[in-house]
Structure formats: structure tokens, C-alpha cells
mmCIF file of C-alpha atoms and ligand atoms in Angstrom:
data_model
loop_
_atom_site.group_PDB
_atom_site.id
_atom_site.type_symbol
_atom_site.label_atom_id
_atom_site.label_comp_id
_atom_site.label_asym_id
_atom_site.label_seq_id
_atom_site.Cartn_x
_atom_site.Cartn_y
_atom_site.Cartn_z
ATOM 1 C CA MET A 23 0.003 0.048 -0.018
ATOM 2 C CA PHE A 24 2.934 2.415 0.842
ATOM 3 C CA SER A 25 5.180 0.986 -1.641
ATOM 4 C CA ASN A 26 5.313 4.099 -3.780
ATOM 5 C CA LEU A 27 6.024 6.351 -0.835
ATOM 6 C CA GLN A 28 8.503 3.930 0.392
ATOM 7 C CA LYS A 29 10.429 4.152 -3.019
ATOM 8 C CA LYS A 30 10.010 7.805 -3.087
ATOM 9 C CA TRP A 31 11.444 8.528 0.493
ATOM 10 C CA HIS A 32 13.861 5.462 0.539
ATOM 11 C CA VAL A 33 12.325 4.386 3.986
ATOM 12 C CA ASN A 34 10.828 1.037 5.224
ATOM 13 C CA ALA A 35 7.032 0.749 5.627
ATOM 14 C CA ALA A 36 6.991 1.403 9.539
ATOM 15 C CA GLN A 37 8.925 4.789 8.675
ATOM 16 C CA VAL A 38 6.301 5.697 6.231
ATOM 17 C CA LEU A 39 3.650 5.360 8.922
ATOM 18 C CA LEU A 40 5.566 7.443 11.202
ATOM 19 C CA ILE A 41 6.251 9.927 8.619
ATOM 20 C CA LEU A 42 2.589 10.210 7.844
ATOM 21 C CA CYS A 43 1.589 10.393 11.684
ATOM 22 C CA THR A 44 4.268 13.190 11.997
ATOM 23 C CA PHE A 45 2.658 15.090 8.938
ATOM 24 C CA THR A 46 -0.801 14.583 10.644
ATOM 25 C CA LEU A 47 0.193 15.535 14.018
ATOM 26 C CA GLY A 48 2.314 18.443 12.923
ATOM 27 C CA GLY A 49 -0.543 19.717 10.835
ATOM 28 C CA SER A 50 -2.909 19.518 13.795
ATOM 29 C CA ILE A 51 -0.629 21.301 16.088
ATOM 30 C CA THR A 52 0.007 24.006 13.622
ATOM 31 C CA GLY A 53 -3.883 24.433 12.967
ATOM 32 C CA TYR A 54 -4.618 24.461 16.722
ATOM 33 C CA ALA A 55 -1.772 27.003 17.602
ATOM 34 C CA GLY A 56 -2.391 29.318 14.566
ATOM 35 C CA ARG A 57 -5.800 29.807 15.797
ATOM 36 C CA LYS A 58 -4.842 30.227 19.338
ATOM 37 C CA ILE A 59 -2.476 33.034 18.522
ATOM 38 C CA MET A 60 -4.815 34.713 16.012
ATOM 39 C CA TYR A 61 -6.826 35.490 19.044
ATOM 40 C CA PHE A 62 -4.291 37.800 20.236
ATOM 41 C CA ILE A 63 -3.863 39.657 16.875
ATOM 42 C CA PRO A 64 -6.629 42.522 16.576
ATOM 43 C CA ILE A 65 -7.557 42.339 12.854
ATOM 44 C CA ASN A 66 -10.985 43.317 11.755
ATOM 45 C CA SER A 67 -10.570 42.629 7.902
ATOM 46 C CA GLY A 68 -11.619 39.191 6.938
ATOM 47 C CA VAL A 69 -9.146 39.045 3.995
ATOM 48 C CA LEU A 70 -6.259 40.289 6.073
ATOM 49 C CA TRP A 71 -7.212 37.616 8.683
ATOM 50 C CA VAL A 72 -6.735 34.856 6.321
ATOM 51 C CA ILE A 73 -3.511 36.230 4.746
ATOM 52 C CA VAL A 74 -1.846 36.548 8.322
ATOM 53 C CA TYR A 75 -3.248 33.348 9.192
ATOM 54 C CA ILE A 76 -1.530 31.784 6.222
ATOM 55 C CA ILE A 77 1.652 33.318 6.996
ATOM 56 C CA LEU A 78 1.521 32.253 10.596
ATOM 57 C CA VAL A 79 0.846 28.636 9.796
ATOM 58 C CA SER A 80 3.477 28.639 7.164
ATOM 59 C CA LEU A 81 6.029 29.498 9.912
ATOM 60 C CA LEU A 82 4.533 27.254 12.472
ATOM 61 C CA TRP A 83 4.509 24.179 10.230
ATOM 62 C CA PRO A 84 8.053 23.662 9.899
ATOM 63 C CA LEU A 85 8.502 24.057 13.763
ATOM 64 C CA ALA A 86 5.434 21.714 14.687
ATOM 65 C CA VAL A 87 6.710 18.779 12.341
ATOM 66 C CA LEU A 88 10.289 19.181 13.587
ATOM 67 C CA LEU A 89 9.046 19.049 17.279
ATOM 68 C CA VAL A 90 6.812 15.851 16.517
ATOM 69 C CA SER A 91 9.337 14.108 14.400
ATOM 70 C CA TYR A 92 11.874 14.012 17.250
ATOM 71 C CA PRO A 93 9.993 11.647 19.430
ATOM 72 C CA LEU A 94 8.681 9.769 16.500
ATOM 73 C CA GLY A 95 12.501 9.115 15.387
ATOM 74 C CA GLN A 96 11.958 10.792 12.144
ATOM 75 C CA TYR A 97 13.948 14.032 12.720
ATOM 76 C CA ASN A 98 16.374 13.649 10.019
ATOM 77 C CA PHE A 99 13.848 12.834 7.583
ATOM 78 C CA PHE A 100 11.919 16.128 8.370
ATOM 79 C CA LYS A 101 15.049 18.323 8.493
ATOM 80 C CA HIS A 102 15.939 17.361 5.197
ATOM 81 C CA TYR A 103 12.381 17.520 3.811
ATOM 82 C CA ILE A 104 11.999 21.044 5.330
ATOM 83 C CA TYR A 105 15.266 22.127 3.895
ATOM 84 C CA LYS A 106 14.523 20.925 0.210
ATOM 85 C CA ILE A 107 11.376 22.931 0.468
ATOM 86 C CA GLY A 108 13.329 26.067 1.504
ATOM 87 C CA VAL A 109 15.790 25.521 -1.341
ATOM 88 C CA ARG A 110 12.890 25.379 -3.822
ATOM 89 C CA LEU A 111 11.380 28.467 -2.363
ATOM 90 C CA GLY A 112 14.581 30.271 -2.672
ATOM 91 C CA ILE A 113 14.700 30.847 1.066
ATOM 92 C CA MET A 114 17.798 28.542 1.711
ATOM 93 C CA LYS A 115 20.901 28.161 -0.085
ATOM 94 C CA THR A 116 21.743 24.938 -1.578
ATOM 95 C CA LYS A 117 24.441 23.041 0.095
ATOM 96 C CA LYS A 118 26.545 20.503 -2.127
ATOM 97 C CA ILE A 119 26.115 16.866 -1.509
ATOM 98 C CA ASN A 120 29.303 15.230 -0.330
ATOM 99 C CA LEU A 121 29.995 12.139 -2.391
ATOM 100 C CA ALA A 122 32.680 9.630 -1.332
ATOM 101 C CA VAL A 123 34.258 7.324 -3.795
ATOM 102 C CA PHE A 124 35.546 3.832 -2.868
ATOM 103 C CA ALA A 125 38.358 2.316 -5.091
ATOM 104 C CA SER A 126 40.800 -0.256 -4.793
ATOM 105 C CA GLY A 127 42.837 -0.258 -8.124
ATOM 106 C CA GLY A 128 43.840 2.022 -11.071
ATOM 107 C CA GLY A 129 41.034 4.071 -10.609
ATOM 108 C CA SER A 130 39.936 4.927 -14.303
ATOM 109 C CA ASN A 131 36.253 5.056 -12.997
ATOM 110 C CA ALA A 132 37.084 7.164 -10.259
ATOM 111 C CA GLU A 133 38.968 9.506 -12.567
ATOM 112 C CA LYS A 134 35.856 10.034 -14.735
ATOM 113 C CA ILE A 135 33.882 10.554 -11.597
ATOM 114 C CA PHE A 136 36.405 13.360 -10.273
ATOM 115 C CA GLU A 137 36.463 15.048 -13.586
ATOM 116 C CA TYR A 138 32.591 14.877 -14.071
ATOM 117 C CA PHE A 139 31.752 16.390 -10.820
ATOM 118 C CA LYS A 140 34.901 18.874 -10.778
ATOM 119 C CA ASN A 141 32.682 21.844 -11.244
ATOM 120 C CA HIS A 142 29.459 20.513 -10.329
ATOM 121 C CA SER A 143 26.829 22.778 -8.849
ATOM 122 C CA ARG A 144 25.282 20.329 -6.588
ATOM 123 C CA ILE A 145 27.658 17.427 -5.877
ATOM 124 C CA LYS A 146 31.148 17.430 -4.527
ATOM 125 C CA VAL A 147 33.428 14.611 -4.416
ATOM 126 C CA SER A 148 34.670 15.023 -0.866
ATOM 127 C CA LEU A 149 36.725 11.879 -0.104
ATOM 128 C CA LEU A 150 38.343 8.928 -1.713
ATOM 129 C CA ILE A 151 38.593 5.715 0.371
ATOM 130 C CA CYS A 152 41.096 3.110 -0.734
ATOM 131 C CA ASN A 153 42.245 0.092 0.733
ATOM 132 C CA LYS A 154 45.648 -0.094 -0.923
ATOM 133 C CA GLN A 155 48.745 1.866 -0.239
ATOM 134 C CA HIS A 156 49.955 2.147 -3.752
ATOM 135 C CA ALA A 157 46.785 2.115 -5.762
ATOM 136 C CA GLY A 158 46.940 4.190 -8.857
ATOM 137 C CA VAL A 159 43.885 6.041 -7.830
ATOM 138 C CA LEU A 160 45.681 7.769 -5.094
ATOM 139 C CA ALA A 161 47.779 9.755 -7.527
ATOM 140 C CA ILE A 162 44.459 10.664 -9.472
ATOM 141 C CA ALA A 163 42.740 11.688 -6.215
ATOM 142 C CA LYS A 164 45.959 14.027 -5.539
ATOM 143 C CA GLN A 165 45.624 15.739 -8.959
ATOM 144 C CA PHE A 166 42.049 16.817 -8.167
ATOM 145 C CA ASN A 167 42.975 17.546 -4.668
ATOM 146 C CA ILE A 168 40.513 15.084 -3.254
ATOM 147 C CA PRO A 169 41.388 14.114 0.552
ATOM 148 C CA VAL A 170 42.129 10.414 0.778
ATOM 149 C CA GLN A 171 41.695 7.889 3.589
ATOM 150 C CA ILE A 172 43.510 4.578 3.348
ATOM 151 C CA ILE A 173 41.668 1.830 5.202
ATOM 152 C CA GLU A 174 42.787 -1.226 7.104
ATOM 153 C CA ARG A 175 40.787 -4.374 6.542
ATOM 154 C CA GLY A 176 40.372 -5.484 10.221
ATOM 155 C CA LEU A 177 39.043 -2.148 11.023
ATOM 156 C CA PHE A 178 36.712 -1.871 7.991
ATOM 157 C CA LEU A 179 35.311 -5.160 8.459
ATOM 158 C CA GLN A 180 34.420 -4.316 12.173
ATOM 159 C CA GLY A 181 31.906 -2.205 10.281
ATOM 160 C CA ASP A 182 31.417 1.228 12.073
ATOM 161 C CA ALA A 183 35.096 2.012 12.300
ATOM 162 C CA TYR A 184 35.315 4.392 9.523
ATOM 163 C CA LEU A 185 31.911 5.922 10.095
ATOM 164 C CA PRO A 186 33.266 8.825 12.112
ATOM 165 C CA ILE A 187 35.422 9.833 9.144
ATOM 166 C CA LEU A 188 32.488 9.745 6.684
ATOM 167 C CA LYS A 189 30.327 11.627 9.138
ATOM 168 C CA GLU A 190 33.068 14.262 9.721
ATOM 169 C CA LYS A 191 33.215 14.973 6.068
ATOM 170 C CA ASN A 192 29.349 14.986 6.085
ATOM 171 C CA ILE A 193 29.534 12.154 3.461
ATOM 172 C CA GLN A 194 25.934 11.615 2.158
ATOM 173 C CA PHE A 195 26.425 9.435 -0.829
ATOM 174 C CA ILE A 196 29.059 6.458 -1.533
ATOM 175 C CA ALA A 197 30.105 5.294 -5.037
ATOM 176 C CA LEU A 198 31.972 2.000 -5.329
ATOM 177 C CA ALA A 199 34.308 2.388 -8.259
ATOM 178 C CA GLY A 200 36.309 -0.985 -8.482
ATOM 179 C CA PHE A 201 36.439 -1.373 -4.633
ATOM 180 C CA LEU A 202 36.965 -4.994 -4.104
ATOM 181 C CA TRP A 203 36.074 -5.437 -0.418
ATOM 182 C CA LYS A 204 32.620 -6.324 0.615
ATOM 183 C CA MET A 205 30.763 -3.461 2.106
ATOM 184 C CA PRO A 206 29.975 -4.364 6.002
ATOM 185 C CA PRO A 207 26.354 -4.302 7.140
ATOM 186 C CA ALA A 208 27.028 -1.226 9.575
ATOM 187 C CA LEU A 209 28.025 1.093 6.688
ATOM 188 C CA ILE A 210 25.066 -0.280 4.391
ATOM 189 C CA LYS A 211 22.829 0.480 7.457
ATOM 190 C CA ALA A 212 24.274 3.929 8.092
ATOM 191 C CA TYR A 213 23.803 4.743 4.133
ATOM 192 C CA PRO A 214 20.452 3.079 3.070
ATOM 193 C CA GLY A 215 19.924 3.416 -0.234
ATOM 194 C CA LYS A 216 22.843 5.670 -0.633
ATOM 195 C CA ILE A 217 25.769 3.408 -1.831
ATOM 196 C CA VAL A 218 25.934 2.392 -5.413
ATOM 197 C CA ASN A 219 28.373 0.024 -7.149
ATOM 198 C CA ILE A 220 29.287 -0.646 -10.876
ATOM 199 C CA HIS A 221 29.839 -4.195 -12.011
ATOM 200 C CA PRO A 222 31.430 -5.204 -15.346
ATOM 201 C CA ALA A 223 28.818 -7.661 -16.435
ATOM 202 C CA LEU A 224 24.831 -8.031 -16.769
ATOM 203 C CA LEU A 225 23.848 -9.019 -13.280
ATOM 204 C CA PRO A 226 22.424 -11.275 -11.886
ATOM 205 C CA LYS A 227 24.701 -13.290 -14.235
ATOM 206 C CA TYR A 228 28.522 -13.151 -13.329
ATOM 207 C CA GLY A 229 28.319 -11.496 -10.211
ATOM 208 C CA GLY A 230 28.942 -12.401 -6.626
ATOM 209 C CA LYS A 231 32.128 -13.602 -4.655
ATOM 210 C CA GLY A 232 34.821 -14.389 -6.995
ATOM 211 C CA PHE A 233 33.472 -12.377 -10.013
ATOM 212 C CA TYR A 234 35.819 -9.467 -10.387
ATOM 213 C CA GLY A 235 38.425 -8.185 -12.654
ATOM 214 C CA HIS A 236 39.299 -10.619 -15.578
ATOM 215 C CA HIS A 237 37.303 -13.542 -13.925
ATOM 216 C CA VAL A 238 34.040 -11.800 -14.754
ATOM 217 C CA HIS A 239 35.110 -11.402 -18.507
ATOM 218 C CA GLU A 240 36.415 -15.078 -18.637
ATOM 219 C CA ALA A 241 33.308 -16.372 -17.400
ATOM 220 C CA VAL A 242 31.200 -14.553 -19.844
ATOM 221 C CA ILE A 243 33.430 -15.833 -22.807
ATOM 222 C CA ALA A 244 33.596 -19.338 -21.482
ATOM 223 C CA HIS A 245 29.827 -19.466 -21.512
ATOM 224 C CA GLY A 246 29.436 -18.274 -25.073
ATOM 225 C CA GLU A 247 27.500 -15.164 -24.368
ATOM 226 C CA ALA A 248 26.431 -13.042 -27.200
ATOM 227 C CA GLU A 249 26.506 -9.825 -25.122
ATOM 228 C CA SER A 250 27.997 -8.404 -21.867
ATOM 229 C CA GLY A 251 27.793 -5.024 -20.384
ATOM 230 C CA ILE A 252 27.656 -3.062 -17.261
ATOM 231 C CA THR A 253 25.162 -2.962 -14.144
ATOM 232 C CA ILE A 254 25.032 -0.005 -11.851
ATOM 233 C CA HIS A 255 23.180 -1.149 -8.643
ATOM 234 C CA TYR A 256 22.346 -0.417 -5.181
ATOM 235 C CA VAL A 257 24.518 -2.199 -2.499
ATOM 236 C CA ASP A 258 22.951 -4.515 -0.203
ATOM 237 C CA GLU A 259 24.530 -6.991 2.244
ATOM 238 C CA VAL A 260 25.110 -9.497 -0.459
ATOM 239 C CA TYR A 261 27.611 -9.221 -3.120
ATOM 240 C CA ASP A 262 26.527 -7.609 -6.492
ATOM 241 C CA HIS A 263 22.823 -8.122 -5.385
ATOM 242 C CA GLY A 264 21.257 -5.080 -4.679
ATOM 243 C CA GLU A 265 18.421 -3.414 -7.000
ATOM 244 C CA THR A 266 19.735 -2.431 -10.405
ATOM 245 C CA ILE A 267 19.561 1.035 -11.365
ATOM 246 C CA PHE A 268 20.994 0.957 -14.959
ATOM 247 C CA GLN A 269 22.473 -1.544 -17.248
ATOM 248 C CA ALA A 270 23.919 -1.020 -20.647
ATOM 249 C CA THR A 271 25.283 -3.786 -23.124
ATOM 250 C CA CYS A 272 27.892 -4.521 -25.634
ATOM 251 C CA PRO A 273 28.499 -7.439 -28.003
ATOM 252 C CA VAL A 274 31.136 -10.240 -27.131
ATOM 253 C CA MET A 275 33.013 -10.445 -30.392
ATOM 254 C CA PRO A 276 34.197 -13.945 -31.707
ATOM 255 C CA GLY A 277 37.914 -14.167 -30.784
ATOM 256 C CA ASP A 278 37.600 -11.816 -27.717
ATOM 257 C CA THR A 279 39.703 -12.475 -24.821
ATOM 258 C CA ALA A 280 39.117 -11.313 -21.178
ATOM 259 C CA GLN A 281 41.238 -8.103 -22.038
ATOM 260 C CA THR A 282 39.372 -7.094 -25.302
ATOM 261 C CA LEU A 283 36.218 -7.659 -23.711
ATOM 262 C CA ALA A 284 37.239 -5.802 -20.618
ATOM 263 C CA THR A 285 38.426 -2.883 -22.701
ATOM 264 C CA ARG A 286 34.745 -2.620 -24.476
ATOM 265 C CA VAL A 287 32.947 -2.955 -21.027
ATOM 266 C CA LEU A 288 35.189 -0.384 -19.405
ATOM 267 C CA GLU A 289 34.404 1.953 -22.123
ATOM 268 C CA LEU A 290 30.672 1.595 -21.193
ATOM 269 C CA GLU A 291 31.426 2.168 -17.464
ATOM 270 C CA HIS A 292 33.135 5.570 -18.352
ATOM 271 C CA THR A 293 30.532 6.603 -20.593
ATOM 272 C CA HIS A 294 27.559 6.063 -18.027
ATOM 273 C CA PHE A 295 28.656 5.717 -14.365
ATOM 274 C CA SER A 296 29.074 9.482 -13.640
ATOM 275 C CA GLN A 297 25.700 10.513 -15.118
ATOM 276 C CA ILE A 298 23.798 7.654 -13.706
ATOM 277 C CA LEU A 299 25.321 8.491 -10.341
ATOM 278 C CA GLU A 300 24.376 12.103 -10.641
ATOM 279 C CA LYS A 301 20.982 11.297 -11.249
ATOM 280 C CA THR A 302 20.695 8.656 -8.491
ATOM 281 C CA ILE A 303 22.297 11.065 -5.940
ATOM 282 C CA LEU A 304 20.075 13.993 -6.949
ATOM 283 C CA THR A 305 16.875 11.866 -6.629
ATOM 284 C CA ASN A 306 17.914 10.100 -3.481
ATOM 285 C CA THR A 307 19.096 13.082 -1.393
HETATM 286 C C1 GRF B 9 35.819 -1.742 -13.280
HETATM 287 O O1 GRF B 9 35.620 -2.768 -14.320
HETATM 288 C C2 GRF B 9 34.626 -1.828 -12.352
HETATM 289 O O2 GRF B 9 33.522 -2.344 -13.081
HETATM 290 C C3 GRF B 9 35.083 -2.977 -11.476
HETATM 291 O O3 GRF B 9 36.357 -2.756 -11.071
HETATM 292 C C4 GRF B 9 36.861 -2.078 -12.502
HETATM 293 C C5 GRF B 9 37.466 -0.839 -11.979
HETATM 294 O O4 GRF B 9 38.434 -0.349 -12.906
HETATM 295 N N1 GRF B 9 34.098 -3.035 -10.259
HETATM 296 P P1 GRF B 9 39.172 1.092 -12.513
HETATM 297 O O5 GRF B 9 39.840 0.938 -11.267
HETATM 298 O O6 GRF B 9 37.909 2.010 -12.375
HETATM 299 O O7 GRF B 9 39.936 1.354 -13.805
#
């Protein structure tokens, strides 16, 4: 019943209920308080009364819903909701959305992302998380002046060890661009619907543990597939499993090696990842 709202707001069914309760209670408090306050405002003209009342409830409403949202555990949702309305009305300035890129290797996708968002009006790449001391992506981040955090396996797998760093940089969205470690549940929970991965094959085929790098392309060729491609998907607790956001295909040519197929697939990644990321971030934050 609430599935559209769940999708739109990226919350679960219980949260939809709590959000709707907040709207209702906040609205009632606003109406009640508005009328009480109007008793003390000496206005004779009916039209003027209505105008002042509308202004008053418009000011009271955000306060009332924020107040109610707190005990109902929906404060963050409403803070963000009211901020968005403020931006639309031109009352508040847009703050850039901070994106963290996670990468383990050469970083050609990360580079495309850094380039794409370099002068973006709404999104800023604020952090690169990397698990390898000498990964090529580190030099690329340096060129773009992007702060880097090298992470350590034991701590990362604990789950929330690196959350303070992400929070300190106010990271709101995460892109996995060739990041080989599995995301721990605590991170996924901290960023629900806000972590996106790119996989160099058409999921659900050729995904999961062990399907990375050349292994993916070798399997595609070995199975005699006529086409391969890319999948951009949300990240959940299972490898290469979250909801698909976008796929693009390319042919597998006779005589293809893992290397030639990888080059064709990588081209697709470079063409699409940043744009799909942009769309996904802007609709989900
Ligand atoms: C890409 O093929 C990506 O799909 C996969 O890892 C590779 C990373 O390549 N997840 P690069 O480091 O971005 O060049």
C-alpha cells in the first residue's frame, strides 16, 4: 500500500507510517496553535485575517513537524524535507552533496567521476577511500585535490570503524568504483539506498564472490554469451545483489579475450557511471 512512498522516500513501511503520523500531528498542532495565536492579533478585515493566518501557519508548520518528528524518530527525514522546501522557495541556499568514492585499483572510473563532478553545482567528491597503499587511484585523487583515507581491513570489517570519518566529512552518498572489499552491514545500514556500485557484467549473471576483474570476462566468454555489459546497482549485504539502477550492453565478439572484452566494457562504464550516479544522487538526497 505504501510501496510508492517507500520508494520515493527510501524508507521502510514502518517509517512511512511514522512520517505520515508526523505530518498529521504536525498539521493539527499548527492549525490549533495558529488559531490560538490569532485570538491575540486584533484584525478586523476578513481578507487580512486569512492572509496573516496563512503566513502564521507557514511559519509554525516546520516548527511543529520538527517537534513531533523528534520523539517519533523522524527528525532527520523532516529536517531534510523542510530544507528541500526552503531551497525550492529560494529561502535557503543549496549546500553541495558530499560524495565519497571507494576504489581499490587503477581508478579509471574514479577519475571519470572526479572529472565529471569537478565544477558541479550540487555534488562534490569530498573523499576517496582506498584499501591499497600504492593504488593508482591515489595519484589521481591528488591531482584533483581530493582528500584520501587509506583503510585497514580488520578495522573496515568491524563495520563502523570508519563511520566517524565519513560523518566528519558529512558524506551523504557513496560510489564504489572498483572497490573490492565487501561493504560491512553497519555501513550499509548507515547509508540506506545511498551506496551504488558498478559491476562489469549484466547482473544477476556473473556476479557475486570471486567475480571481479578478468574473472568476470573470462566467465562470460567461457559461457559463449553473445553480449555483456555493465550494471549499476544499489549495494546491499550480498555481493552484487542490490536493486539494479541501470544496465548497458555491448557485444561479445568472436575471438574476444578477457582483455579485449574488458576494454569494451570499461568504455561503457566510463560513458555511463558518472551520469547515472548524478541522477541517482539527486533523486535520493
Ligand atoms: C571496473 O571494471 C569496475 O566495473 C569494477 O572494477 C573495475 C575498476 O576499474 N568494479 P578502474 O579501477 O575504475 O579502472
